[in-house]
Amino acid sequence: MSAWAALSFDNHFARLDPAFYTRLEPTPLSEPRLAIASASALALLDLPANTVDDPALVTVCAGQQRWAGSDPLAMLYAGHQFGGYNPQLGDGRGLLLGQVRNRRGESWDLHLKGAGLTPYSRMGDGRAVLRSSIREFLASEYLAALNIPTTRALAVVSSNTRVQREHLERGATLMRLAPSHLRFGHFEIFYYRQQFDLLRQLADYALQQHFADCLTDPQPYAALYRSVVERTAGLIAHWQAYGFCHGVMNTDNMALCGQTFDFGPYAFLDDYEPGYICNASDDHGRYAFNRQVDIAQWNLAALAQALTPLVAVEQLREIHALFAPLQQAHFQHLMRQRLGLTCERDGDDTLVVDWLALLTRSRADFHLSHRRLSDTPCEQLQQVADDFADLVGARTWLSTYHARLQHETRSDAERQQAMRAVNPLYVLRNHLAQEAITAAEHDDFAPLRRLHEVLSQPFTAQTNCADLAAPPAEALKRMHISCSS
Ligand code: AMP
Ligand code: MG
């Protein structure tokens, strides 16, 4: 028996009250084939890399074969979408298969996205298209390689199932791994339905499964909320420090455990444009890159509201107020790291603000600008000014930066090495993803696999990959990414 077939499943969510979910089987895709799998995600389940050659990977991911021991179900939740409350959402096209515990004792939820109609499909068809499944796969695995909290992607299976979006597209499935699939919206639904007993059961479940350290707190529910606030602050700090624009920060797309969750029309910034809106349907820029901090705070307030039957309002307010300073401190820490600053000194915050202002004025590439600083010896930093449209501003900033580096104790070679380990050379840019998708739609998965391979080591220069390190031509920036998926 293959290692794959021998995986031992549990589904502790299925032991909760049936009010939380509906059990059902996936609807199979037709003529499925493996588009891509992630060796590092397989390793999270203790599966060897050659599992990709096991035909069972395809049949299970295509919904053709039940994974022994799994207990598939669609979860029920609600959420605030673009600021308005939608009283009932739920897994409209994905199924939680259950959990697998690895040798390190970590429990991973397996969720099959694109698995067909469920009672929560509303007007949808229960399917996911190949394009969006590949986009989620690439982003999950790239964020993980950058050490940014994220759900993971085990594999994408393509098929001949036809799915209607703006055009007719190929249906696909994505096998997602996450410590948990609980969303803020899981709590909102039972709060707004005034089913406070179910709300409490869900909070108890979350505490037991995912926030066990809060159980010893005299006020476990308050501790749970504090932990969510802390994790979300860390998550958003990472997004802002690495130029990740989520695009659809509805409360049903916010993971309770603080991972990047549910990828839609996301983008990594090319030029540093703080007001960038990656979602073509987001007319008012609610989810623009520079609004993500405020929106996370708004979403945490929505979660706090849902927890009011369990925690005193005043206490929730106090905990909620921790978010902004925590996020800011974490962001500054990450930015200092990206600039190669080990100690913390007065003026560092201004140095970061001025750096971002310089990048904005010069419309400089966010990632390659950091990489350039990483690759340039301290004494040659003034040469970097030539990269910037605002030459004078760049010279001023670079001389301040040069002076600041004199307070570092490590050698300049050590600084450069440490900076290269946190400033990616390869970036998941939308135009690169699109090239891989176009080939995959014609059953040529080689460009996709190559892109994934290179992005899985984003900090390390790799041979014959200069094309993937280059910034996009002007016409390929700000790609129009539709919300349909
Ligand atoms: P998303 O925009 O992917 O975060 O999805 C928002 C809600 O719509 C969730 O409840 C999804 O399950 C549901 N949904 C999205 N696309 C589909 C689809 N094609 N079929 C059924 N439900 C969907
Ligand atoms: Mg969603």
CSV table of N, CA, C and O and ligand atoms in Angstrom, one decimal, residues 77 81 88-94 113 116-118 120-128 163 165 183 248 250 252-253 262-264 483 485, ligand 1:
chain,number,residue,atom,x,y,z
A,77,TYR,N,-20.9,28.9,7.4
A,77,TYR,CA,-20.5,30.1,8.0
A,77,TYR,C,-21.2,31.3,7.3
A,77,TYR,O,-21.9,31.1,6.4
A,81,GLN,N,-19.2,40.9,3.6
A,81,GLN,CA,-18.6,41.0,2.3
A,81,GLN,C,-18.7,42.5,1.9
A,81,GLN,O,-19.8,43.0,1.8
A,88,GLN,N,-25.8,34.2,5.3
A,88,GLN,CA,-25.4,32.7,5.1
A,88,GLN,C,-24.5,32.5,3.9
A,88,GLN,O,-24.9,32.8,2.8
A,89,LEU,N,-23.4,32.0,4.2
A,89,LEU,CA,-22.4,31.6,3.1
A,89,LEU,C,-22.2,30.1,3.3
A,89,LEU,O,-23.1,29.3,3.2
A,90,GLY,N,-21.0,29.7,3.7
A,90,GLY,CA,-20.7,28.3,3.8
A,90,GLY,C,-19.9,27.8,2.7
A,90,GLY,O,-19.7,28.5,1.7
A,91,ASP,N,-19.4,26.6,2.8
A,91,ASP,CA,-18.6,26.0,1.7
A,91,ASP,C,-19.5,25.7,0.5
A,91,ASP,O,-20.1,24.7,0.5
A,92,GLY,N,-19.4,26.6,-0.5
A,92,GLY,CA,-20.3,26.4,-1.6
A,92,GLY,C,-19.6,25.5,-2.7
A,92,GLY,O,-20.3,25.1,-3.6
A,93,ARG,N,-18.4,25.3,-2.5
A,93,ARG,CA,-17.7,24.5,-3.6
A,93,ARG,C,-16.4,23.7,-3.0
A,93,ARG,O,-15.6,23.3,-3.8
A,94,GLY,N,-16.4,23.7,-1.7
A,94,GLY,CA,-15.2,23.0,-1.1
A,94,GLY,C,-15.7,22.1,0.0
A,94,GLY,O,-16.8,22.3,0.6
A,113,LYS,N,-11.1,22.0,-2.7
A,113,LYS,CA,-11.8,23.1,-3.3
A,113,LYS,C,-12.1,22.9,-4.7
A,113,LYS,O,-11.3,22.5,-5.5
A,116,GLY,N,-17.7,20.4,-6.2
A,116,GLY,CA,-19.1,20.3,-6.6
A,116,GLY,C,-20.1,21.0,-5.7
A,116,GLY,O,-19.7,21.6,-4.7
A,117,LEU,N,-21.3,20.9,-6.1
A,117,LEU,CA,-22.4,21.6,-5.4
A,117,LEU,C,-22.5,21.1,-4.0
A,117,LEU,O,-22.3,19.9,-3.6
A,118,THR,N,-22.9,22.0,-3.1
A,118,THR,CA,-23.2,21.7,-1.7
A,118,THR,C,-24.5,22.5,-1.4
A,118,THR,O,-25.0,23.3,-2.1
A,120,TYR,N,-24.7,24.9,0.3
A,120,TYR,CA,-24.4,26.3,0.5
A,120,TYR,C,-23.9,27.0,-0.8
A,120,TYR,O,-23.2,28.0,-0.8
A,121,SER,N,-24.2,26.3,-2.0
A,121,SER,CA,-23.6,26.8,-3.2
A,121,SER,C,-24.4,28.1,-3.7
A,121,SER,O,-23.9,28.8,-4.6
A,122,ARG,N,-25.5,28.4,-3.2
A,122,ARG,CA,-26.3,29.5,-3.6
A,122,ARG,C,-26.5,29.5,-5.1
A,122,ARG,O,-26.9,28.5,-5.7
A,123,MET,N,-26.0,30.6,-5.8
A,123,MET,CA,-26.2,30.6,-7.3
A,123,MET,C,-25.0,30.0,-8.0
A,123,MET,O,-25.0,29.9,-9.2
A,124,GLY,N,-24.0,29.5,-7.3
A,124,GLY,CA,-22.8,29.0,-7.9
A,124,GLY,C,-22.9,27.6,-8.4
A,124,GLY,O,-23.9,26.9,-8.2
A,125,ASP,N,-21.9,27.1,-9.1
A,125,ASP,CA,-21.9,25.8,-9.7
A,125,ASP,C,-21.1,24.8,-8.9
A,125,ASP,O,-20.9,23.7,-9.4
A,126,GLY,N,-20.5,25.2,-7.8
A,126,GLY,CA,-19.7,24.3,-7.0
A,126,GLY,C,-18.3,24.0,-7.5
A,126,GLY,O,-17.6,23.2,-7.0
A,127,ARG,N,-18.0,24.7,-8.6
A,127,ARG,CA,-16.7,24.4,-9.2
A,127,ARG,C,-15.7,25.5,-9.0
A,127,ARG,O,-16.0,26.7,-8.7
A,128,ALA,N,-14.4,25.2,-9.2
A,128,ALA,CA,-13.3,26.1,-9.3
A,128,ALA,C,-12.6,25.9,-10.7
A,128,ALA,O,-12.6,24.8,-11.1
A,163,VAL,N,-16.5,24.7,-17.2
A,163,VAL,CA,-17.1,25.6,-16.2
A,163,VAL,C,-17.3,26.9,-16.9
A,163,VAL,O,-16.3,27.5,-17.4
A,165,ARG,N,-17.5,30.8,-16.8
A,165,ARG,CA,-17.2,32.0,-16.1
A,165,ARG,C,-17.4,33.1,-17.2
A,165,ARG,O,-18.4,33.0,-18.0
A,183,ARG,N,-13.2,30.4,10.2
A,183,ARG,CA,-13.1,31.8,9.7
A,183,ARG,C,-13.8,32.7,10.7
A,183,ARG,O,-14.6,32.2,11.5
A,248,VAL,N,-9.7,40.5,-1.3
A,248,VAL,CA,-11.0,40.3,-0.9
A,248,VAL,C,-11.0,40.0,0.6
A,248,VAL,O,-11.3,38.9,1.0
A,250,ASN,N,-12.9,40.0,3.0
A,250,ASN,CA,-14.2,39.8,3.7
A,250,ASN,C,-14.0,38.9,4.9
A,250,ASN,O,-13.0,38.2,5.0
A,252,ASP,N,-15.4,36.3,5.9
A,252,ASP,CA,-15.4,34.9,5.6
A,252,ASP,C,-14.0,34.4,5.0
A,252,ASP,O,-13.8,33.2,4.9
A,253,ASN,N,-13.2,35.4,4.6
A,253,ASN,CA,-11.9,35.0,4.1
A,253,ASN,C,-10.8,35.3,5.1
A,253,ASN,O,-9.6,35.4,4.8
A,262,ASP,N,-7.9,31.9,1.4
A,262,ASP,CA,-8.8,32.2,0.3
A,262,ASP,C,-8.3,33.2,-0.7
A,262,ASP,O,-8.6,34.4,-0.6
A,263,PHE,N,-7.6,32.7,-1.6
A,263,PHE,CA,-6.9,33.6,-2.6
A,263,PHE,C,-7.8,33.9,-3.8
A,263,PHE,O,-8.3,32.9,-4.4
A,264,GLY,N,-8.1,35.1,-4.0
A,264,GLY,CA,-8.9,35.5,-5.2
A,264,GLY,C,-8.0,36.3,-6.1
A,264,GLY,O,-7.0,35.8,-6.6
A,483,CYS,N,-12.6,38.9,-10.3
A,483,CYS,CA,-13.0,38.2,-9.0
A,483,CYS,C,-13.5,36.8,-9.3
A,483,CYS,O,-13.5,36.0,-8.4
A,485,SER,N,-13.9,33.0,-10.0
A,485,SER,CA,-12.9,32.0,-9.8
A,485,SER,C,-13.5,30.6,-9.9
A,485,SER,O,-12.9,29.7,-9.5
B,1,AMP,P1,-15.0,33.4,-2.3
B,1,AMP,O1,-15.3,34.6,-3.1
B,1,AMP,O2,-14.3,32.3,-3.0
B,1,AMP,O3,-14.4,33.7,-1.0
B,1,AMP,O4,-16.5,32.7,-2.0
B,1,AMP,C1,-17.5,33.4,-1.3
B,1,AMP,C2,-18.6,32.4,-1.1
B,1,AMP,O5,-19.2,32.1,-2.3
B,1,AMP,C3,-18.3,31.2,-0.4
B,1,AMP,O6,-19.4,30.8,0.4
B,1,AMP,C4,-18.0,30.2,-1.5
B,1,AMP,O7,-18.2,28.9,-1.1
B,1,AMP,C5,-19.1,30.7,-2.5
B,1,AMP,N1,-18.7,30.4,-3.9
B,1,AMP,C6,-17.7,31.0,-4.6
B,1,AMP,N2,-17.7,30.5,-5.8
B,1,AMP,C7,-18.6,29.5,-5.9
B,1,AMP,C8,-19.0,28.6,-6.9
B,1,AMP,N3,-18.5,28.6,-8.1
B,1,AMP,N4,-20.0,27.7,-6.6
B,1,AMP,C9,-20.6,27.7,-5.4
B,1,AMP,N5,-20.2,28.6,-4.4
B,1,AMP,C10,-19.3,29.4,-4.6
